[in-house]
Short mmCIF file of C-alpha atoms in Angstrom, two decimals:
data_model
loop_
_atom_site.label_atom_id
_atom_site.label_comp_id
_atom_site.label_asym_id
_atom_site.label_seq_id
_atom_site.Cartn_x
_atom_site.Cartn_y
_atom_site.Cartn_z
CA UNK Q 1115 0.00 0.00 0.00
CA UNK Q 1116 1.44 3.33 -1.06
CA UNK Q 1117 -0.04 6.63 0.08
CA UNK Q 1118 0.03 10.07 -1.47
CA UNK Q 1119 -0.08 11.20 -5.10
CA UNK Q 1120 3.50 12.44 -5.01
CA UNK Q 1121 4.92 8.98 -4.35
CA UNK Q 1122 2.27 7.14 -6.38
CA UNK Q 1123 3.18 9.17 -9.46
CA UNK Q 1124 6.82 8.13 -9.08
CA UNK Q 1125 5.70 4.50 -9.34
CA UNK Q 1126 4.26 4.90 -12.85
CA UNK Q 1127 7.79 4.83 -14.27
CA UNK Q 1128 9.12 2.09 -12.02
CA UNK Q 1129 9.13 -1.68 -11.77
CA UNK Q 1130 6.29 -1.55 -9.21
CA UNK Q 1131 2.88 -2.60 -10.59
CA UNK Q 1132 -0.09 -0.59 -9.35
CA UNK Q 1133 -3.27 -2.66 -9.18
CA UNK Q 1134 -5.78 -0.03 -8.11
CA UNK Q 1135 -5.90 3.50 -6.76
CA UNK Q 1136 -8.43 4.98 -4.33
CA UNK Q 1137 -8.44 8.76 -4.46
CA UNK Q 1138 -10.43 11.71 -3.16
CA UNK Q 1139 -9.47 13.60 -6.31
CA UNK Q 1140 -8.98 11.16 -9.24
CA UNK Q 1141 -8.60 13.93 -11.80
CA UNK Q 1142 -5.24 14.88 -10.32
CA UNK Q 1143 -3.89 11.44 -11.19
CA UNK Q 1144 -5.07 11.50 -14.78
CA UNK Q 1145 -4.31 7.86 -15.64
CA UNK Q 1146 -6.31 5.53 -17.85
CA UNK Q 1147 -4.05 2.48 -17.51
CA UNK Q 1148 -4.86 1.87 -13.81
CA UNK Q 1149 -8.34 1.61 -12.27
CA UNK Q 1150 -8.95 4.66 -10.09
CA UNK Q 1151 -11.90 4.70 -7.67
CA UNK Q 1152 -13.28 7.98 -6.36
CA UNK Q 1153 -13.70 7.82 -2.58
CA UNK Q 1154 -14.74 10.29 0.11
CA UNK Q 1155 -12.37 11.79 2.67
CA UNK Q 1156 -14.07 9.69 5.31
CA UNK Q 1157 -13.46 6.49 3.37
CA UNK Q 1158 -9.82 7.49 2.88
CA UNK Q 1159 -9.48 8.01 6.63
CA UNK Q 1160 -10.70 4.48 7.21
CA UNK Q 1161 -8.28 2.78 4.82
CA UNK Q 1162 -5.24 4.99 5.39
CA UNK Q 1163 -2.49 3.94 7.81
CA UNK Q 1164 -1.58 7.60 8.37
CA UNK Q 1165 -2.76 9.88 11.14
CA UNK Q 1166 -3.20 12.62 8.55
CA UNK Q 1167 -4.19 10.80 5.35
CA UNK Q 1168 -3.03 12.27 2.06
CA UNK Q 1169 -5.01 12.38 -1.22
CA UNK Q 1170 -4.81 8.80 -2.51
CA UNK Q 1171 -3.93 5.24 -1.63
CA UNK Q 1172 -2.54 2.80 -4.20
CA UNK Q 1173 -2.63 -0.98 -3.86
CA UNK Q 1174 0.45 -2.44 -5.54
CA UNK Q 1175 1.48 -5.90 -6.59
CA UNK Q 1176 4.37 -7.30 -4.58
CA UNK Q 1177 7.15 -8.72 -6.70
CA UNK Q 1178 9.44 -10.74 -4.45
CA UNK Q 1179 12.84 -9.21 -5.17
CA UNK Q 1180 15.65 -11.56 -6.12
CA UNK Q 1181 19.28 -11.06 -5.37
CA UNK Q 1182 21.31 -9.93 -8.35
CA UNK Q 1183 25.10 -10.16 -8.52
CA UNK Q 1184 27.12 -8.26 -5.93
CA UNK Q 1185 27.66 -4.55 -6.65
CA UNK Q 1186 30.75 -2.48 -5.81
CA UNK Q 1187 29.09 -0.90 -2.75
CA UNK Q 1188 26.23 -2.66 -1.01
CA UNK Q 1189 24.50 -2.28 2.31
CA UNK Q 1190 23.90 -5.32 4.49
CA UNK Q 1191 21.32 -5.05 7.27
CA UNK Q 1192 21.56 -7.39 10.22
CA UNK Q 1193 18.25 -7.18 12.05
CA UNK Q 1194 17.25 -3.52 11.55
CA UNK Q 1195 13.88 -3.38 13.33
CA UNK Q 1196 12.56 0.16 13.07
CA UNK Q 1197 10.54 0.75 9.87
CA UNK Q 1198 11.57 4.42 9.85
CA UNK Q 1199 15.25 3.46 9.95
CA UNK Q 1200 14.85 0.93 7.14
CA UNK Q 1201 12.98 3.47 5.00
CA UNK Q 1202 15.59 6.16 5.65
CA UNK Q 1203 18.39 3.74 4.76
CA UNK Q 1204 16.69 2.83 1.45
CA UNK Q 1205 16.27 6.54 0.61
CA UNK Q 1206 19.93 7.11 1.45
CA UNK Q 1207 21.00 4.17 -0.75
CA UNK Q 1208 19.00 5.62 -3.64
CA UNK Q 1209 20.70 9.01 -3.18
CA UNK Q 1210 24.14 7.42 -3.41
CA UNK Q 1211 23.12 5.14 -6.28
CA UNK Q 1212 23.47 1.94 -4.24
CA UNK Q 1213 21.45 -0.60 -6.18
CA UNK Q 1214 21.13 -3.45 -3.72
CA UNK Q 1215 20.52 -3.91 0.01
CA UNK Q 1216 20.89 -7.38 1.50
CA UNK Q 1217 18.88 -8.03 4.67
CA UNK Q 1218 18.85 -10.76 7.28
CA UNK Q 1219 15.51 -12.57 7.33
CA UNK Q 1220 14.51 -10.83 10.58
CA UNK Q 1221 15.04 -7.30 9.25
CA UNK Q 1222 11.85 -5.18 9.06
CA UNK Q 1223 9.71 -5.88 5.98
CA UNK Q 1224 10.35 -3.50 3.09
CA UNK Q 1225 6.64 -3.68 2.23
CA UNK Q 1226 5.53 -2.48 5.66
CA UNK Q 1227 3.57 0.72 4.85
CA UNK Q 1228 5.68 2.71 7.34
CA UNK Q 1229 8.84 1.66 5.50
CA UNK Q 1230 7.28 2.51 2.14
CA UNK Q 1231 6.35 5.99 3.40
CA UNK Q 1232 9.81 6.67 4.85
CA UNK Q 1233 11.52 5.77 1.56
CA UNK Q 1234 9.69 8.62 -0.20
CA UNK Q 1235 9.40 6.48 -3.33
CA UNK Q 1236 12.97 5.18 -3.29
CA UNK Q 1237 11.80 1.61 -2.60
CA UNK Q 1238 10.96 1.30 -6.29
CA UNK Q 1239 14.58 1.93 -7.32
CA UNK Q 1240 16.62 -0.11 -4.82
CA UNK Q 1241 16.68 -3.91 -4.81
CA UNK Q 1242 15.99 -5.04 -1.23
CA UNK Q 1243 16.50 -8.77 -0.75
CA UNK Q 1244 16.14 -11.04 2.28
CA UNK Q 1245 18.45 -13.97 2.81
CA UNK Q 1246 20.34 -16.12 5.27
CA UNK Q 1247 22.99 -13.54 6.12
CA UNK Q 1248 25.59 -15.90 7.54
CA UNK Q 1249 25.60 -17.96 4.35
CA UNK Q 1250 25.67 -14.88 2.15
CA UNK Q 1251 28.52 -13.16 4.04
CA UNK Q 1252 30.60 -16.34 4.03
CA UNK Q 1253 30.17 -16.68 0.25
CA UNK Q 1254 30.49 -13.12 -1.06
CA UNK Q 1255 33.68 -11.77 -2.62
CA UNK Q 1256 32.89 -8.25 -1.40
CA UNK Q 1257 34.91 -7.23 1.66
CA UNK Q 1258 32.57 -7.30 4.69
CA UNK Q 1259 32.90 -4.09 6.68
CA UNK Q 1260 31.36 -3.57 10.10
CA UNK Q 1261 31.09 -0.49 12.32
CA UNK Q 1262 32.74 -0.46 15.71
CA UNK Q 1263 34.16 2.31 17.90
CA UNK Q 1264 37.45 0.36 17.86
CA UNK Q 1265 37.48 0.30 14.04
CA UNK Q 1266 39.56 2.28 11.54
CA UNK Q 1267 38.88 6.00 11.43
CA UNK Q 1268 36.51 6.48 8.48
CA UNK Q 1269 38.44 9.62 7.46
CA UNK Q 1270 41.59 7.57 6.87
CA UNK Q 1271 39.97 4.35 5.71
CA UNK Q 1272 41.12 2.97 2.36
CA UNK Q 1273 38.09 1.72 0.56
CA UNK Q 1274 38.31 -1.79 -0.96
CA UNK Q 1275 37.17 -2.12 -4.58
CA UNK Q 1276 34.07 -4.08 -3.66
CA UNK Q 1277 32.50 -3.87 -0.23
CA UNK Q 1278 29.50 -4.61 1.95
CA UNK Q 1279 28.81 -2.06 4.68
CA UNK Q 1280 27.08 -4.00 7.46
CA UNK Q 1281 24.64 -2.18 9.74
CA UNK Q 1282 23.49 -3.95 12.90
CA UNK Q 1283 20.33 -3.94 14.98
CA UNK Q 1284 19.44 -0.63 16.70
CA UNK Q 1285 19.86 -1.95 20.24
CA UNK Q 1286 22.16 -4.92 19.98
CA UNK Q 1287 24.33 -4.27 16.94
CA UNK Q 1288 25.44 -7.17 14.78
CA UNK Q 1289 24.78 -10.79 15.72
CA UNK Q 1290 27.90 -12.72 16.86
CA UNK Q 1291 27.60 -14.95 13.74
CA UNK Q 1292 27.74 -11.83 11.57
CA UNK Q 1293 30.58 -10.29 13.55
CA UNK Q 1294 32.70 -13.36 12.91
CA UNK Q 1295 32.44 -12.71 9.16
CA UNK Q 1296 33.48 -9.06 9.37
CA UNK Q 1297 36.84 -8.46 7.69
CA UNK Q 1298 37.37 -4.78 8.51
CA UNK Q 1299 35.71 -2.28 10.83
CA UNK Q 1300 35.28 1.47 10.56
CA UNK Q 1301 34.28 4.13 13.07
CA UNK Q 1302 33.21 7.76 12.96
CA UNK Q 1303 35.33 9.76 15.41
CA UNK Q 1304 33.32 11.49 18.11
CA UNK Q 1305 34.24 15.14 18.49
CA UNK Q 1306 31.89 15.93 21.36
CA UNK Q 1307 33.49 15.73 24.78
CA UNK Q 1308 30.68 14.03 26.60
CA UNK Q 1309 31.34 10.39 27.34
CA UNK Q 1310 27.67 9.73 27.80
CA UNK Q 1311 26.61 10.83 24.33
CA UNK Q 1312 24.55 8.03 22.85
CA UNK Q 1313 26.02 6.66 19.67
CA UNK Q 1314 24.49 8.04 16.50
CA UNK Q 1315 21.30 6.54 15.14
CA UNK Q 1316 22.09 3.71 12.70
CA UNK Q 1317 20.75 5.50 9.61
CA UNK Q 1318 22.65 8.69 10.48
CA UNK Q 1319 25.88 6.71 10.97
CA UNK Q 1320 25.27 5.04 7.59
CA UNK Q 1321 24.82 8.46 5.97
CA UNK Q 1322 28.08 9.84 7.37
CA UNK Q 1323 30.05 6.71 6.42
CA UNK Q 1324 28.60 6.64 2.89
CA UNK Q 1325 29.42 10.35 2.60
CA UNK Q 1326 33.07 9.38 3.13
CA UNK Q 1327 33.07 6.23 0.98
CA UNK Q 1328 31.70 8.16 -1.99
CA UNK Q 1329 34.17 10.99 -1.60
CA UNK Q 1330 36.61 9.25 -3.96
CA UNK Q 1331 33.96 8.84 -6.61
CA UNK Q 1332 34.04 12.63 -6.94
CA UNK F 777 9.09 16.25 30.81
CA UNK F 778 11.77 13.62 30.28
CA UNK F 779 10.92 9.93 30.01
CA UNK F 780 12.98 6.84 30.73
CA UNK F 781 15.61 6.12 33.41
CA UNK F 782 18.41 5.98 30.87
CA UNK F 783 17.98 9.61 29.83
CA UNK F 784 16.90 10.80 33.28
CA UNK F 785 20.15 9.47 34.78
CA UNK F 786 22.17 11.48 32.24
CA UNK F 787 20.49 14.64 33.57
CA UNK F 788 21.88 14.23 37.08
CA UNK F 789 25.28 15.47 35.88
CA UNK F 790 23.94 18.20 33.61
CA UNK F 791 22.72 21.77 33.87
CA UNK F 792 19.09 20.55 33.77
CA UNK F 793 17.32 20.71 37.15
CA UNK F 794 14.99 17.80 37.92
CA UNK F 795 12.06 18.82 40.11
CA UNK F 796 10.35 15.48 40.64
CA UNK F 797 10.40 11.94 39.31
CA UNK F 798 7.47 9.54 38.97
CA UNK F 799 8.63 5.96 38.64
CA UNK F 800 7.23 2.44 38.62
CA UNK F 801 10.51 1.25 40.15
CA UNK F 802 12.05 4.03 42.30
CA UNK F 803 14.78 1.77 43.65
CA UNK F 804 16.43 1.70 40.25
CA UNK F 805 16.95 5.45 40.40
CA UNK F 806 18.50 5.44 43.89
CA UNK F 807 18.55 9.22 44.44
CA UNK F 808 17.93 11.10 47.65
CA UNK F 809 18.42 14.62 46.28
CA UNK F 810 15.28 14.55 44.10
CA UNK F 811 11.75 13.63 45.24
CA UNK F 812 10.77 10.31 43.66
CA UNK F 813 7.14 9.16 43.77
CA UNK F 814 6.27 5.51 43.31
CA UNK F 815 3.44 5.13 40.78
CA UNK F 816 1.66 2.19 39.16
CA UNK F 817 2.08 1.17 35.53
CA UNK F 818 -1.44 2.40 34.90
CA UNK F 819 -0.65 5.84 36.32
CA UNK F 820 2.50 5.99 34.21
CA UNK F 821 0.44 5.19 31.11
CA UNK F 822 -1.82 8.14 31.88
CA UNK F 823 0.96 10.71 32.28
CA UNK F 824 3.35 9.43 29.61
CA UNK F 825 3.40 10.95 26.13
CA UNK F 826 4.69 7.68 24.69
CA UNK F 827 2.71 4.86 23.13
CA UNK F 828 4.88 2.42 25.04
CA UNK F 829 5.78 4.21 28.29
CA UNK F 830 9.16 3.49 29.83
CA UNK F 831 9.93 3.15 33.56
CA UNK F 832 9.91 6.76 34.81
CA UNK F 833 8.92 10.31 33.99
CA UNK F 834 10.87 13.31 35.28
CA UNK F 835 9.51 16.84 35.52
CA UNK F 836 12.35 19.30 34.93
CA UNK F 837 12.76 23.01 35.45
CA UNK F 838 13.10 24.95 32.22
CA UNK F 839 16.00 27.35 32.16
CA UNK F 840 15.55 29.68 29.20
CA UNK F 841 18.83 29.28 27.32
CA UNK F 842 20.72 32.44 26.47
CA UNK F 843 22.90 32.93 23.46
CA UNK F 844 26.60 32.77 24.24
CA UNK F 845 29.30 34.11 21.89
CA UNK F 846 29.54 32.61 18.41
CA UNK F 847 31.45 29.31 18.19
CA UNK F 848 33.66 28.15 15.30
CA UNK F 849 30.95 25.83 13.92
CA UNK F 850 27.31 26.47 14.68
CA UNK F 851 24.03 25.23 13.29
CA UNK F 852 21.33 27.72 12.39
CA UNK F 853 17.77 26.39 11.99
CA UNK F 854 15.32 28.38 9.88
CA UNK F 855 11.89 27.02 10.68
CA UNK F 856 12.57 23.31 11.28
CA UNK F 857 9.09 22.01 12.15
CA UNK F 858 9.35 18.29 12.81
CA UNK F 859 10.22 17.50 16.47
CA UNK F 860 12.00 14.31 15.39
CA UNK F 861 14.23 16.26 13.01
CA UNK F 862 15.06 18.86 15.66
CA UNK F 863 15.89 16.15 18.18
CA UNK F 864 18.07 14.27 15.69
CA UNK F 865 19.91 17.49 14.79
CA UNK F 866 20.62 18.23 18.49
CA UNK F 867 21.96 14.68 18.96
CA UNK F 868 24.13 15.11 15.88
CA UNK F 869 25.46 18.45 17.15
CA UNK F 870 26.38 16.82 20.46
CA UNK F 871 28.25 14.04 18.62
CA UNK F 872 30.34 16.57 16.72
CA UNK F 873 30.85 18.76 19.79
CA UNK F 874 28.84 21.67 18.39
CA UNK F 875 27.96 23.71 21.45
CA UNK F 876 25.30 26.05 20.14
CA UNK F 877 22.30 25.91 17.81
CA UNK F 878 20.59 29.13 16.83
CA UNK F 879 16.91 28.84 15.87
CA UNK F 880 14.39 31.12 14.25
CA UNK F 881 11.51 31.90 16.59
CA UNK F 882 9.19 29.58 14.62
CA UNK F 883 11.44 26.52 14.88
CA UNK F 884 9.95 23.61 16.87
CA UNK F 885 10.27 24.00 20.64
CA UNK F 886 13.31 22.25 22.12
CA UNK F 887 11.23 21.45 25.23
CA UNK F 888 8.56 19.59 23.24
CA UNK F 889 8.64 16.08 24.77
CA UNK F 890 9.05 14.52 21.30
CA UNK F 891 12.16 16.64 20.73
CA UNK F 892 13.52 15.75 24.16
CA UNK F 893 13.05 12.02 23.45
CA UNK F 894 14.70 12.23 20.03
CA UNK F 895 17.80 13.94 21.47
CA UNK F 896 18.49 10.88 23.67
CA UNK F 897 19.72 13.20 26.44
CA UNK F 898 21.81 15.46 24.21
CA UNK F 899 19.51 18.42 24.85
CA UNK F 900 21.26 18.89 28.19
CA UNK F 901 24.64 19.46 26.52
CA UNK F 902 23.84 21.70 23.55
CA UNK F 903 22.77 25.32 23.91
CA UNK F 904 19.63 25.80 21.83
CA UNK F 905 18.59 29.45 21.56
CA UNK F 906 15.71 31.17 19.78
CA UNK F 907 16.13 34.56 18.21
CA UNK F 908 15.21 36.88 15.36
CA UNK F 909 17.24 35.10 12.71
CA UNK F 910 17.46 37.94 10.21
CA UNK F 911 18.96 40.25 12.83
CA UNK F 912 21.33 37.58 14.06
CA UNK F 913 22.59 36.56 10.60
CA UNK F 914 23.13 40.19 9.60
CA UNK F 915 25.21 40.80 12.75
CA UNK F 916 27.31 37.65 13.11
CA UNK F 917 30.94 37.47 12.04
CA UNK F 918 30.61 33.76 11.24
CA UNK F 919 30.31 33.01 7.51
CA UNK F 920 26.67 32.08 6.79
CA UNK F 921 26.52 28.90 4.73
CA UNK F 922 23.36 27.60 3.12
CA UNK F 923 22.59 24.34 1.30
CA UNK F 924 21.54 24.42 -2.32
CA UNK F 925 21.88 21.94 -5.22
CA UNK F 926 23.64 24.76 -7.12
CA UNK F 927 26.15 25.24 -4.28
CA UNK F 928 29.81 24.25 -4.00
CA UNK F 929 30.48 20.53 -3.88
CA UNK F 930 30.91 19.72 -0.17
CA UNK F 931 33.82 17.40 -1.02
CA UNK F 932 35.82 20.32 -2.41
CA UNK F 933 34.52 23.05 -0.14
CA UNK F 934 37.13 25.06 1.77
CA UNK F 935 35.83 25.58 5.25
CA UNK F 936 35.98 29.13 6.63
CA UNK F 937 37.45 29.52 10.13
CA UNK F 938 34.11 30.39 11.69
CA UNK F 939 30.84 29.36 10.14
CA UNK F 940 27.10 28.95 10.56
CA UNK F 941 25.56 26.01 8.68
CA UNK F 942 21.98 27.05 7.95
CA UNK F 943 19.28 24.36 7.64
CA UNK F 944 15.91 25.38 6.24
CA UNK F 945 12.34 24.22 6.75
CA UNK F 946 11.54 20.63 5.69
CA UNK F 947 9.15 21.60 2.91
CA UNK F 948 10.07 25.13 1.93
CA UNK F 949 13.75 25.48 2.72
CA UNK F 950 15.11 28.79 3.90
CA UNK F 951 12.97 31.93 4.07
CA UNK F 952 13.86 34.53 1.39
CA UNK F 953 15.07 36.93 4.15
CA UNK F 954 17.48 34.24 5.34
CA UNK F 955 18.61 33.37 1.82
CA UNK F 956 19.62 36.99 1.24
CA UNK F 957 22.09 36.71 4.14
CA UNK F 958 23.73 33.50 2.90
CA UNK F 959 27.35 34.09 1.89
CA UNK F 960 28.24 30.65 0.51
CA UNK F 961 26.28 27.54 -0.42
CA UNK F 962 27.23 23.89 -0.36
CA UNK F 963 25.67 20.80 -1.89
CA UNK F 964 26.03 17.03 -1.49
CA UNK F 965 26.49 15.48 -4.93
CA UNK F 966 23.81 12.95 -5.83
CA UNK F 967 25.27 9.71 -7.13
CA UNK F 968 21.98 7.95 -7.81
CA UNK F 969 20.79 8.19 -11.39
CA UNK F 970 17.15 8.80 -10.74
CA UNK F 971 16.09 12.38 -11.30
CA UNK F 972 13.05 11.90 -9.17
CA UNK F 973 14.90 10.96 -5.99
CA UNK F 974 13.60 13.19 -3.25
CA UNK F 975 16.30 15.28 -1.66
CA UNK F 976 17.72 13.86 1.54
CA UNK F 977 15.96 14.51 4.80
CA UNK F 978 17.29 17.71 6.45
CA UNK F 979 18.89 15.96 9.42
CA UNK F 980 20.57 13.38 7.16
CA UNK F 981 21.92 16.15 4.91
CA UNK F 982 23.23 17.93 8.02
CA UNK F 983 24.98 14.73 9.13
CA UNK F 984 26.73 14.20 5.80
CA UNK F 985 27.81 17.86 5.57
CA UNK F 986 29.10 17.89 9.17
CA UNK F 987 30.94 14.64 8.42
CA UNK F 988 32.87 16.57 5.75
CA UNK F 989 33.35 19.80 7.72
CA UNK F 990 34.89 17.89 10.62
CA UNK F 991 37.20 15.88 8.40
CA UNK F 992 39.92 18.50 8.75
CA UNK F 993 39.71 18.42 12.52
CA UNK F 994 41.06 14.87 12.31
#
């Protein structure tokens, strides 16, 4: 389920198939290739997952996404639970042109409506696949990179040609089985003096690390 | 109002004054200098602002924060509306050791409980002041830096000695009055191919830019 004309319109040119749209203002969508049903604001309120529903809701067909070959820079998610974090990470991947995200089976579902909303449409452009992470990480030729306050300073880190950046669960980090398959670790130096500062949110840390990894591409 | 023992305990060593704590498990707090009232889980549910209340709620005394002299790197917020974004930005500032954030009068309130929660305790360590932004930006000796897709590539940007990084409203960006006082602009290059990719969320953009600005401090 995808909500809001702005995102729905992005789907028309994507691999996502829209089955039906329910809209309070069908004329704004102006499509003849998809069935559009005119509904009232009250009806929209009842079907929407949002506190403040937007203009339309689209029901889309779920294509299970299959893993394609490893790319030069991939994200690997080990048990990310928060739908907002997953959505933000997908949006970030899209910004940096990362084509594939590989998730442990217990990572939040990419088709959860909260994830879909947080991606702002990016879910249609990034391949998000679920797999047995231990098997995948043991097999891949990409260098598996974890994050760890004892790791290499990201500002001095020499990027391998092909890499997986692994992001762990919000509370517990990576699983021990995953940690064992990590080949290198990076860290973002903390400039603030306070010892008690909570570590950065996982999606923010991913953004800052990707900002550095893509520096050389410039 | 601050929720959760983890954050409340960080306040004991901060400038924030706790007036009273309501807790379902007062023994865990183990303080004699602050009145702690034992309450039931049901009572906590009624006073908490959270869907899933934590263990305790602390009522704190609000000290209006006063602007101190300009620091070498400051954040300037022009109408940030989302409490989650403001909280995330404060947490990010704390990570990078940024001591002061200067906000337009219409920026979300730092004492909004949703902001407080999103800062994960960082609100006690960063000075967040509200002021007439146009007057402040016209007066400051810091170089005022905006963000703009036409700006200088952040990877090649030469950082001035003292600067204000200005972050605009989530939907509308900076106000025209603010834009007129911008001296330089920076941008994060977009590596993804899709034209339709939404710009990054404001707090994520701030994180990636700060990641670059602090590179030299390493």
